């Protein structure tokens, strides 16, 4: 709805007046004629006019408000436009700053790219120059390598020729060395000399104040000797094996110059050499045993020097028997027994049987360690040594057990070891207080006509052994002989008369160790044992000295030990002495004494060892 304002009303009136003035008379008359009609409509018109005035008033107010709002809108629009303008200017400024920065960055990049391009060109030139230089160097090096290869090939040819020459010289040297050793052994046999081997034990815990540990394999071997381990790098070893035949002793005293002494023996074993190596040099003697020679192997040395370990091997602490678990650690006694039975197994069946006896010399008394009481329990019985009509020494009533294999022998020896006297000292926790003598007696049955020849080649002897062996004494555990209950035919009796028995013996001796009372710290009964041990070892040294000097009288009767070993030491047995030495300085006096004993033993010349070629008649006729 459109409202008419006051000014418009005035304009309407003026327009009306002009209209009336301009109208013709006729029309004005018509208007006046109709005036009555118009007068009737005037109130309505007035009302409408009033209404129009009110509406115009309201319209004016609304126009005022509209104008006010329009002014506000214009101001708001201006403000918005200003804000848009400011925002646009700000965006322009921002865009201009970003563009400026980008432009600067681009300029810098262009500059860097230019410098990089120039650097790349220089680098390329330098690389090409260096590549040419290196290529020249590589070609030069290749030529030099080719020359060196040619020279190396020449050197290799020369080295190969030298190696072949060295190998030939080494082979000739080894052959000459073997020949020299064989000649030396032959000379020793012809002279009847005593073979002396020397074994230097590893260092033990009591060799140092601090309990260090050594390498695993050596610590195991040392613990099996009855003790723990020590560190050899922390303890100066004054005794060492410089060759397989020479021992070097470094003698030094405070305030005096060091003096080095050397001792020569048939074989010298260092601390690192195993039981296998030691026995390999002993085994040839066992072949002589079955060839009719008596053999004696004796371990000599101070207490704690490894004699029992060398002879028996590792021992169990609970009963002092030797362990059979690790065969590589077994000593000479079990290995020698196994070797003897192996050699017997290669001979004709029934031509050999083996007996064993175990005795100890304790406080200058001989004890039979295989003797049994009425209940069959083994206990040590005192025995004595007597001289037979033939001039040989014998132990009457000594128990001889027949064994058929190495296991039975080792079982009997372990029984005897449980009775062996032992006592702990400051030097050795399981010190042996007696001399142990294990004897294997091998009885050989052979034809009298063919005795002295190679028995394994004699088929006739083998046949006779099989036919008539049943007529010989049956071997029993109590060592009692019973005659065969069968009636023998004349042919069998005649064959039996032609068979003879030859007995050879293998004595395996583990001597008690010499002791210094001040170091061992023994008192009471142990001190008395030490006195008897030292006196018996001194008597053994006196016997060897008398034989070496070829005196008319040899003092065998000064000790039961020397009487028991008389036939081996001064008789017709092949004797091997195994010296056991400690390398530590505080045992230097005892070690020098042992080395001196071995030197005197080597000087003994007993004449050529005799073979048992005079068989005794068999008792089974």
Short mmCIF file of C-alpha atoms in Angstrom, two decimals, residues 53-522:
data_model
loop_
_atom_site.label_atom_id
_atom_site.label_comp_id
_atom_site.label_asym_id
_atom_site.label_seq_id
_atom_site.Cartn_x
_atom_site.Cartn_y
_atom_site.Cartn_z
CA UNK A 53 -3.39 12.12 6.67
CA UNK A 54 -2.88 9.53 9.38
CA UNK A 55 -1.50 7.15 6.89
CA UNK A 56 0.66 9.86 5.42
CA UNK A 57 1.91 10.66 8.92
CA UNK A 58 2.72 7.05 9.50
CA UNK A 59 4.22 6.88 6.05
CA UNK A 60 6.40 9.87 6.86
CA UNK A 61 7.53 8.21 10.10
CA UNK A 62 8.24 5.08 8.25
CA UNK A 63 10.12 7.07 5.61
CA UNK A 64 12.15 8.64 8.42
CA UNK A 65 12.95 5.22 9.82
CA UNK A 66 13.67 3.98 6.31
CA UNK A 67 15.97 6.92 5.73
CA UNK A 68 17.61 6.23 9.07
CA UNK A 69 18.00 2.59 8.18
CA UNK A 70 19.22 3.46 4.75
CA UNK A 71 21.83 5.77 6.31
CA UNK A 72 22.83 3.00 8.66
CA UNK A 73 22.95 0.62 5.71
CA UNK A 74 25.05 3.06 3.73
CA UNK A 75 27.40 3.49 6.68
CA UNK A 76 27.56 -0.29 7.14
CA UNK A 77 28.12 -0.68 3.43
CA UNK A 78 30.88 1.90 3.56
CA UNK A 79 32.45 0.16 6.53
CA UNK A 80 32.16 -3.20 4.74
CA UNK A 81 33.65 -1.65 1.65
CA UNK A 82 36.43 -0.17 3.75
CA UNK A 83 37.01 -3.56 5.37
CA UNK A 84 36.98 -5.23 1.96
CA UNK A 85 39.34 -2.61 0.72
CA UNK A 86 41.66 -3.02 3.72
CA UNK A 87 41.49 -6.80 3.39
CA UNK A 88 42.24 -6.54 -0.30
CA UNK A 89 45.13 -4.21 0.38
CA UNK A 90 46.40 -6.57 3.07
CA UNK A 91 46.14 -9.52 0.71
CA UNK A 92 47.89 -7.50 -1.93
CA UNK A 93 50.63 -6.65 0.56
CA UNK A 94 50.91 -10.29 1.60
CA UNK A 95 50.95 -11.43 -2.00
CA UNK A 96 53.51 -8.84 -2.80
CA UNK A 97 55.72 -9.90 0.19
CA UNK A 98 55.44 -13.60 -0.70
CA UNK A 99 56.17 -12.81 -4.29
CA UNK A 100 59.11 -10.69 -3.16
CA UNK A 101 60.45 -13.50 -1.05
CA UNK A 102 59.86 -16.00 -3.81
CA UNK A 103 61.55 -13.73 -6.23
CA UNK A 104 64.50 -13.34 -3.86
CA UNK A 105 64.64 -17.08 -3.37
CA UNK A 106 64.50 -17.62 -7.11
CA UNK A 107 67.31 -15.17 -7.59
CA UNK A 108 69.34 -16.91 -4.95
CA UNK A 109 68.57 -20.30 -6.50
CA UNK A 110 69.59 -19.01 -9.88
CA UNK A 111 72.80 -17.72 -8.36
CA UNK A 112 73.42 -21.00 -6.54
CA UNK A 113 72.58 -22.94 -9.68
CA UNK A 114 75.03 -20.86 -11.60
CA UNK A 115 77.75 -21.40 -9.01
CA UNK A 116 76.83 -25.10 -8.85
CA UNK A 117 77.06 -25.36 -12.59
CA UNK A 118 80.49 -23.78 -12.53
CA UNK A 119 81.52 -26.08 -9.63
CA UNK A 120 80.18 -29.10 -11.54
CA UNK A 121 82.20 -28.09 -14.53
CA UNK A 122 85.31 -27.72 -12.43
CA UNK A 123 84.56 -31.02 -10.67
CA UNK A 124 84.03 -32.75 -13.99
CA UNK A 125 87.33 -31.41 -15.25
CA UNK A 126 89.07 -32.48 -12.03
CA UNK A 127 87.38 -35.90 -12.16
CA UNK A 128 88.50 -36.41 -15.72
CA UNK A 129 92.01 -35.38 -14.76
CA UNK A 130 92.03 -37.66 -11.70
CA UNK A 131 90.47 -40.53 -13.65
CA UNK A 132 93.22 -40.26 -16.22
CA UNK A 133 95.77 -40.12 -13.39
CA UNK A 134 94.23 -43.10 -11.59
CA UNK A 135 93.92 -45.05 -14.80
CA UNK A 136 97.59 -44.51 -15.38
CA UNK A 137 98.34 -45.57 -11.80
CA UNK A 138 96.12 -48.67 -12.17
CA UNK A 139 97.85 -49.64 -15.36
CA UNK A 140 101.19 -49.09 -13.67
CA UNK A 141 100.06 -51.16 -10.64
CA UNK A 142 98.80 -53.93 -12.93
CA UNK A 143 102.15 -54.06 -14.64
CA UNK A 144 103.88 -54.10 -11.26
CA UNK A 145 101.53 -56.86 -10.02
CA UNK A 146 102.26 -58.89 -13.10
CA UNK A 147 105.95 -58.47 -12.45
CA UNK A 148 105.43 -59.35 -8.78
CA UNK A 149 103.35 -62.39 -9.74
CA UNK A 150 106.11 -63.56 -11.96
CA UNK A 151 108.58 -62.99 -9.13
CA UNK A 152 106.17 -64.70 -6.69
CA UNK A 153 105.91 -67.70 -8.95
CA UNK A 154 109.66 -67.87 -9.05
CA UNK A 155 109.77 -67.58 -5.26
CA UNK A 156 107.07 -70.24 -4.91
CA UNK A 157 109.04 -72.56 -7.10
CA UNK A 158 112.12 -71.87 -5.01
CA UNK A 159 110.09 -72.27 -1.78
CA UNK A 160 108.64 -75.55 -3.03
CA UNK A 161 112.11 -76.76 -3.85
CA UNK A 162 113.29 -75.65 -0.41
CA UNK A 163 110.31 -77.35 1.26
CA UNK A 164 111.07 -80.55 -0.57
CA UNK A 165 114.69 -80.25 0.43
CA UNK A 166 113.67 -79.48 4.02
CA UNK A 167 111.26 -82.42 4.04
CA UNK A 168 113.97 -84.71 2.74
CA UNK A 169 116.41 -83.36 5.32
CA UNK A 170 113.77 -83.72 8.04
CA UNK A 171 113.01 -87.28 6.99
CA UNK A 172 116.70 -88.10 6.96
CA UNK A 173 117.04 -86.42 10.35
CA UNK A 174 114.13 -88.41 11.79
CA UNK A 175 115.56 -91.62 10.37
CA UNK A 176 118.97 -90.83 11.78
CA UNK A 177 117.36 -89.88 15.07
CA UNK A 178 115.48 -93.18 15.18
CA UNK A 179 118.66 -95.02 14.28
CA UNK A 180 120.53 -93.15 17.00
CA UNK A 181 117.79 -93.95 19.52
CA UNK A 182 117.72 -97.58 18.45
CA UNK A 183 121.52 -97.77 18.73
CA UNK A 184 121.33 -96.03 22.08
CA UNK A 185 118.69 -98.49 23.31
CA UNK A 186 120.80 -101.35 22.01
CA UNK A 187 123.79 -99.91 23.83
CA UNK A 188 121.69 -99.53 26.97
CA UNK A 189 120.60 -103.17 26.70
CA UNK A 190 124.12 -104.38 26.07
CA UNK A 191 125.40 -102.46 29.06
CA UNK A 192 122.37 -103.38 31.13
CA UNK A 193 121.74 -99.72 31.86
CA UNK A 194 118.60 -98.55 33.56
CA UNK A 195 116.28 -96.52 31.37
CA UNK A 196 115.30 -93.24 33.04
CA UNK A 197 112.39 -91.10 31.89
CA UNK A 198 111.56 -87.75 33.50
CA UNK A 199 108.06 -86.27 33.76
CA UNK A 200 107.49 -82.68 34.89
CA UNK A 201 104.07 -82.26 36.46
CA UNK A 202 101.82 -79.19 36.05
CA UNK A 203 101.76 -76.50 38.72
CA UNK A 204 99.41 -77.21 41.62
CA UNK A 205 97.45 -74.96 44.05
CA UNK A 206 99.93 -75.31 46.88
CA UNK A 207 102.65 -73.98 44.55
CA UNK A 208 101.20 -70.46 45.08
CA UNK A 209 99.57 -68.58 47.90
CA UNK A 210 96.63 -67.45 45.80
CA UNK A 211 94.20 -69.99 44.38
CA UNK A 212 94.15 -69.22 40.68
CA UNK A 213 92.81 -71.40 37.91
CA UNK A 214 94.53 -72.81 34.87
CA UNK A 215 93.18 -73.97 31.53
CA UNK A 216 90.27 -76.42 31.59
CA UNK A 217 91.94 -79.51 30.21
CA UNK A 218 95.01 -79.10 32.48
CA UNK A 219 92.88 -78.29 35.56
CA UNK A 220 90.95 -81.55 35.06
CA UNK A 221 94.21 -83.52 34.85
CA UNK A 222 95.65 -81.74 37.88
CA UNK A 223 92.51 -82.31 39.97
CA UNK A 224 92.72 -86.00 39.14
CA UNK A 225 96.19 -86.01 40.61
CA UNK A 226 94.44 -85.32 43.92
CA UNK A 227 94.47 -81.51 43.97
CA UNK A 228 93.00 -78.45 42.29
CA UNK A 229 94.62 -76.07 39.83
CA UNK A 230 96.91 -73.06 39.78
CA UNK A 231 97.75 -70.45 37.20
CA UNK A 232 101.06 -71.29 35.50
CA UNK A 233 101.40 -67.73 34.19
CA UNK A 234 101.58 -66.40 37.76
CA UNK A 235 104.16 -68.94 39.01
CA UNK A 236 107.71 -69.06 37.66
CA UNK A 237 108.53 -72.63 36.57
CA UNK A 238 112.19 -73.25 37.36
CA UNK A 239 112.27 -76.71 35.78
CA UNK A 240 111.19 -77.25 32.20
CA UNK A 241 111.70 -79.64 29.31
CA UNK A 242 113.69 -77.86 26.61
CA UNK A 243 113.87 -80.95 24.40
CA UNK A 244 112.50 -84.48 24.51
CA UNK A 245 115.70 -85.61 26.18
CA UNK A 246 116.86 -82.58 28.19
CA UNK A 247 115.67 -80.97 31.44
CA UNK A 248 116.63 -77.37 32.23
CA UNK A 249 116.84 -76.30 35.88
CA UNK A 250 117.11 -72.57 36.64
CA UNK A 251 118.95 -72.32 39.95
CA UNK A 252 118.76 -68.83 41.47
CA UNK A 253 119.50 -67.57 44.97
CA UNK A 254 119.10 -64.04 46.35
CA UNK A 255 122.30 -62.10 45.81
CA UNK A 256 123.79 -64.71 43.47
CA UNK A 257 123.87 -65.01 39.72
CA UNK A 258 121.40 -67.41 38.12
CA UNK A 259 122.87 -70.79 37.19
CA UNK A 260 121.25 -73.08 34.65
CA UNK A 261 121.79 -76.83 34.90
CA UNK A 262 120.78 -79.45 32.38
CA UNK A 263 120.09 -83.15 32.84
CA UNK A 264 119.94 -85.75 30.07
CA UNK A 265 117.55 -88.70 30.15
CA UNK A 266 116.19 -91.20 27.63
CA UNK A 267 112.89 -89.26 27.50
CA UNK A 268 111.60 -86.06 29.07
CA UNK A 269 107.88 -85.22 29.27
CA UNK A 270 106.64 -81.65 29.68
CA UNK A 271 103.65 -80.71 31.83
CA UNK A 272 101.35 -80.62 28.79
CA UNK A 273 102.06 -84.17 27.58
CA UNK A 274 99.31 -86.68 28.24
CA UNK A 275 99.18 -90.18 29.72
CA UNK A 276 98.90 -91.61 26.19
CA UNK A 277 102.27 -90.15 25.22
CA UNK A 278 103.90 -91.44 28.41
CA UNK A 279 102.63 -94.97 27.91
CA UNK A 280 103.59 -95.02 24.23
CA UNK A 281 107.26 -95.00 25.31
CA UNK A 282 106.63 -97.70 27.94
CA UNK A 283 104.69 -100.14 25.76
CA UNK A 284 107.72 -101.65 23.91
CA UNK A 285 108.98 -103.07 27.21
CA UNK A 286 105.82 -105.17 27.50
CA UNK A 287 106.65 -106.99 24.28
CA UNK A 288 109.93 -108.02 25.90
CA UNK A 289 107.88 -109.46 28.77
CA UNK A 290 106.32 -112.09 26.49
CA UNK A 291 109.66 -112.66 24.79
CA UNK A 292 111.05 -114.04 28.07
CA UNK A 293 112.43 -110.95 29.87
CA UNK A 294 111.55 -109.66 33.31
CA UNK A 295 110.42 -106.02 33.33
CA UNK A 296 110.20 -103.48 36.14
CA UNK A 297 108.66 -99.99 35.88
CA UNK A 298 109.23 -97.76 38.88
CA UNK A 299 107.96 -94.22 39.68
CA UNK A 300 110.33 -92.13 41.81
CA UNK A 301 110.02 -88.58 43.12
CA UNK A 302 109.09 -86.35 46.02
CA UNK A 303 105.66 -86.39 47.58
CA UNK A 304 103.06 -84.62 45.49
CA UNK A 305 105.05 -84.86 42.25
CA UNK A 306 102.47 -87.02 40.42
CA UNK A 307 103.89 -90.56 40.84
CA UNK A 308 100.58 -92.22 41.72
CA UNK A 309 98.81 -90.34 38.93
CA UNK A 310 101.45 -91.48 36.45
CA UNK A 311 101.29 -95.10 37.58
CA UNK A 312 97.56 -95.46 38.29
CA UNK A 313 95.75 -92.43 36.91
CA UNK A 314 92.94 -90.39 38.49
CA UNK A 315 91.87 -91.64 41.91
CA UNK A 316 88.50 -91.50 43.63
CA UNK A 317 88.64 -89.50 46.85
CA UNK A 318 86.19 -91.68 48.76
CA UNK A 319 88.25 -94.91 48.62
CA UNK A 320 91.49 -93.89 46.82
CA UNK A 321 90.92 -96.39 44.01
CA UNK A 322 91.61 -95.31 40.45
CA UNK A 323 88.76 -94.37 38.17
CA UNK A 324 88.13 -96.21 34.88
CA UNK A 325 85.63 -93.67 33.50
CA UNK A 326 88.09 -91.68 31.39
CA UNK A 327 90.41 -94.09 29.59
CA UNK A 328 92.61 -91.25 28.33
CA UNK A 329 93.62 -90.52 31.96
CA UNK A 330 94.53 -94.09 32.94
CA UNK A 331 98.07 -94.57 34.22
CA UNK A 332 100.80 -97.03 33.38
CA UNK A 333 99.54 -99.92 35.55
CA UNK A 334 96.04 -100.32 34.02
CA UNK A 335 97.34 -99.57 30.52
CA UNK A 336 100.19 -102.07 30.86
CA UNK A 337 97.75 -104.76 31.99
CA UNK A 338 95.46 -104.12 29.05
CA UNK A 339 98.43 -104.25 26.68
CA UNK A 340 99.72 -107.51 28.20
CA UNK A 341 96.37 -109.23 27.77
CA UNK A 342 96.11 -107.87 24.25
CA UNK A 343 99.48 -109.38 23.41
CA UNK A 344 98.48 -112.66 25.04
CA UNK A 345 95.28 -112.76 22.96
CA UNK A 346 97.47 -112.84 19.83
CA UNK A 347 99.30 -115.96 21.08
CA UNK A 348 98.08 -119.55 20.85
CA UNK A 349 95.18 -120.20 23.25
CA UNK A 350 96.12 -121.85 26.52
CA UNK A 351 99.84 -121.12 26.24
CA UNK A 352 99.84 -118.37 28.94
CA UNK A 353 98.28 -117.69 32.27
CA UNK A 354 98.67 -114.62 34.47
CA UNK A 355 98.88 -114.24 38.25
CA UNK A 356 98.88 -111.00 40.21
CA UNK A 357 100.15 -110.03 43.65
CA UNK A 358 99.88 -106.68 45.43
CA UNK A 359 102.14 -105.76 48.34
CA UNK A 360 103.10 -102.57 50.13
CA UNK A 361 106.25 -101.73 52.07
CA UNK A 362 105.07 -99.74 55.07
CA UNK A 363 107.46 -98.73 57.86
CA UNK A 364 110.03 -101.19 56.47
CA UNK A 365 107.54 -104.06 56.68
CA UNK A 366 105.98 -105.96 53.79
CA UNK A 367 102.19 -106.37 53.76
CA UNK A 368 100.23 -108.68 51.47
CA UNK A 369 97.21 -106.61 50.30
CA UNK A 370 95.41 -109.55 48.68
CA UNK A 371 95.48 -111.89 51.70
CA UNK A 372 92.03 -113.01 52.89
CA UNK A 373 90.71 -114.02 56.27
CA UNK A 374 88.54 -117.07 56.97
CA UNK A 375 85.47 -115.17 55.78
CA UNK A 376 87.09 -114.30 52.47
CA UNK A 377 87.56 -110.62 53.35
CA UNK A 378 90.75 -108.99 52.08
CA UNK A 379 93.05 -107.57 54.74
CA UNK A 380 96.73 -106.72 54.92
CA UNK A 381 98.97 -109.50 56.30
CA UNK A 382 102.61 -108.97 57.18
CA UNK A 383 105.06 -111.02 55.10
CA UNK A 384 108.82 -111.36 54.97
CA UNK A 385 111.48 -111.64 52.28
CA UNK A 386 113.74 -114.70 52.17
CA UNK A 387 116.57 -115.72 49.89
CA UNK A 388 116.11 -119.03 48.06
CA UNK A 389 118.82 -121.60 47.33
CA UNK A 390 119.12 -120.18 43.83
CA UNK A 391 120.00 -116.78 45.33
CA UNK A 392 116.68 -115.24 44.40
CA UNK A 393 114.49 -113.25 46.79
CA UNK A 394 111.03 -114.61 47.52
CA UNK A 395 108.08 -113.72 49.76
CA UNK A 396 106.71 -116.95 51.26
CA UNK A 397 102.92 -117.34 51.51
CA UNK A 398 102.39 -114.32 49.29
CA UNK A 399 98.94 -114.38 47.70
CA UNK A 400 98.95 -114.85 43.93
CA UNK A 401 95.53 -114.46 42.31
CA UNK A 402 95.00 -115.84 38.82
CA UNK A 403 93.35 -113.42 36.42
CA UNK A 404 92.04 -114.03 32.93
CA UNK A 405 91.55 -110.45 31.73
CA UNK A 406 92.41 -106.87 32.54
CA UNK A 407 89.11 -106.22 34.36
CA UNK A 408 89.82 -108.93 36.94
CA UNK A 409 93.31 -107.57 37.45
CA UNK A 410 92.08 -103.99 37.96
CA UNK A 411 89.43 -105.21 40.38
CA UNK A 412 92.08 -106.92 42.52
CA UNK A 413 94.40 -103.90 42.41
CA UNK A 414 91.56 -101.62 43.52
CA UNK A 415 90.93 -103.95 46.46
CA UNK A 416 94.55 -103.68 47.46
CA UNK A 417 94.57 -99.89 47.04
CA UNK A 418 91.78 -99.56 49.58
CA UNK A 419 94.17 -100.99 52.19
CA UNK A 420 97.15 -98.85 51.21
CA UNK A 421 98.39 -96.50 53.94
CA UNK A 422 97.71 -92.80 53.33
CA UNK A 423 97.98 -89.68 55.45
CA UNK A 424 97.35 -86.00 54.57
CA UNK A 425 100.26 -83.58 54.78
CA UNK A 426 100.73 -79.89 54.10
CA UNK A 427 102.19 -80.79 50.71
CA UNK A 428 99.69 -83.43 49.55
CA UNK A 429 96.16 -84.10 50.81
CA UNK A 430 96.32 -87.82 49.89
CA UNK A 431 99.98 -88.60 50.43
CA UNK A 432 100.90 -92.29 50.08
CA UNK A 433 102.76 -93.53 53.15
CA UNK A 434 103.98 -96.80 51.65
CA UNK A 435 105.67 -98.22 48.58
CA UNK A 436 103.22 -100.11 46.34
CA UNK A 437 104.51 -103.09 44.32
CA UNK A 438 102.10 -104.75 41.84
CA UNK A 439 103.54 -107.88 40.21
CA UNK A 440 102.17 -109.71 37.16
CA UNK A 441 103.64 -113.19 36.82
CA UNK A 442 103.16 -114.69 33.36
CA UNK A 443 103.63 -118.42 33.01
CA UNK A 444 104.38 -119.54 29.48
CA UNK A 445 103.82 -123.13 28.36
CA UNK A 446 106.05 -124.15 25.47
CA UNK A 447 107.60 -127.20 23.93
CA UNK A 448 111.10 -127.88 25.23
CA UNK A 449 112.32 -128.67 21.73
CA UNK A 450 110.90 -125.51 20.22
CA UNK A 451 111.50 -123.13 23.13
CA UNK A 452 113.48 -120.10 22.18
CA UNK A 453 112.02 -119.87 18.68
CA UNK A 454 109.03 -117.88 17.56
CA UNK A 455 106.18 -119.59 19.40
CA UNK A 456 103.38 -118.18 17.30
CA UNK A 457 104.96 -119.76 14.24
CA UNK A 458 105.11 -123.22 15.79
CA UNK A 459 101.92 -125.02 14.83
CA UNK A 460 103.09 -128.24 16.49
CA UNK A 461 103.48 -126.51 19.84
CA UNK A 462 100.02 -125.02 19.51
CA UNK A 463 98.49 -128.43 18.79
CA UNK A 464 100.27 -130.00 21.76
CA UNK A 465 99.10 -127.17 24.02
CA UNK A 466 95.49 -127.77 23.02
CA UNK A 467 95.73 -131.54 23.49
CA UNK A 468 97.43 -131.70 26.85
CA UNK A 469 96.71 -128.39 28.59
CA UNK A 470 93.92 -130.10 30.48
CA UNK A 471 96.56 -132.13 32.32
CA UNK A 472 98.18 -128.97 33.81
CA UNK A 473 97.22 -127.50 37.17
CA UNK A 474 93.82 -125.87 37.17
CA UNK A 475 93.98 -122.17 38.15
CA UNK A 476 91.67 -121.27 41.02
CA UNK A 477 90.98 -118.05 42.91
CA UNK A 478 92.58 -119.29 46.11
CA UNK A 479 95.70 -120.11 44.11
CA UNK A 480 95.53 -123.77 45.01
CA UNK A 481 96.39 -126.39 42.39
CA UNK A 482 94.41 -129.57 41.86
CA UNK A 483 95.43 -132.43 39.64
CA UNK A 484 93.31 -133.46 36.74
CA UNK A 485 90.85 -136.23 37.64
CA UNK A 486 91.06 -137.70 34.19
CA UNK A 487 93.35 -140.65 33.46
CA UNK A 488 96.04 -139.61 31.03
CA UNK A 489 96.96 -141.79 28.14
CA UNK A 490 100.64 -142.66 27.51
CA UNK A 491 100.67 -140.37 24.45
CA UNK A 492 99.39 -137.49 26.55
CA UNK A 493 101.96 -138.14 29.29
CA UNK A 494 104.72 -138.24 26.73
CA UNK A 495 103.52 -134.95 25.23
CA UNK A 496 103.24 -133.42 28.71
CA UNK A 497 106.83 -134.30 29.50
CA UNK A 498 107.95 -132.36 26.45
CA UNK A 499 106.18 -129.17 27.62
CA UNK A 500 107.97 -126.74 29.91
CA UNK A 501 106.94 -123.67 31.89
CA UNK A 502 108.74 -120.32 31.84
CA UNK A 503 107.80 -117.58 34.30
CA UNK A 504 108.44 -113.90 33.63
CA UNK A 505 107.34 -111.07 35.87
CA UNK A 506 106.26 -107.46 35.39
CA UNK A 507 106.81 -105.37 38.50
CA UNK A 508 104.95 -102.05 38.62
CA UNK A 509 106.22 -99.94 41.53
CA UNK A 510 104.69 -96.75 42.90
CA UNK A 511 107.26 -95.55 45.42
CA UNK A 512 106.27 -93.33 48.32
CA UNK A 513 107.52 -89.77 47.91
CA UNK A 514 110.51 -88.37 49.71
CA UNK A 515 109.57 -85.61 52.15
CA UNK A 516 111.05 -82.60 53.88
CA UNK A 517 109.61 -82.69 57.40
CA UNK A 518 109.65 -78.91 57.66
CA UNK A 519 107.45 -78.53 54.58
CA UNK A 520 105.12 -81.48 55.09
CA UNK A 521 104.40 -80.55 58.72
CA UNK A 522 103.98 -84.17 59.86
#
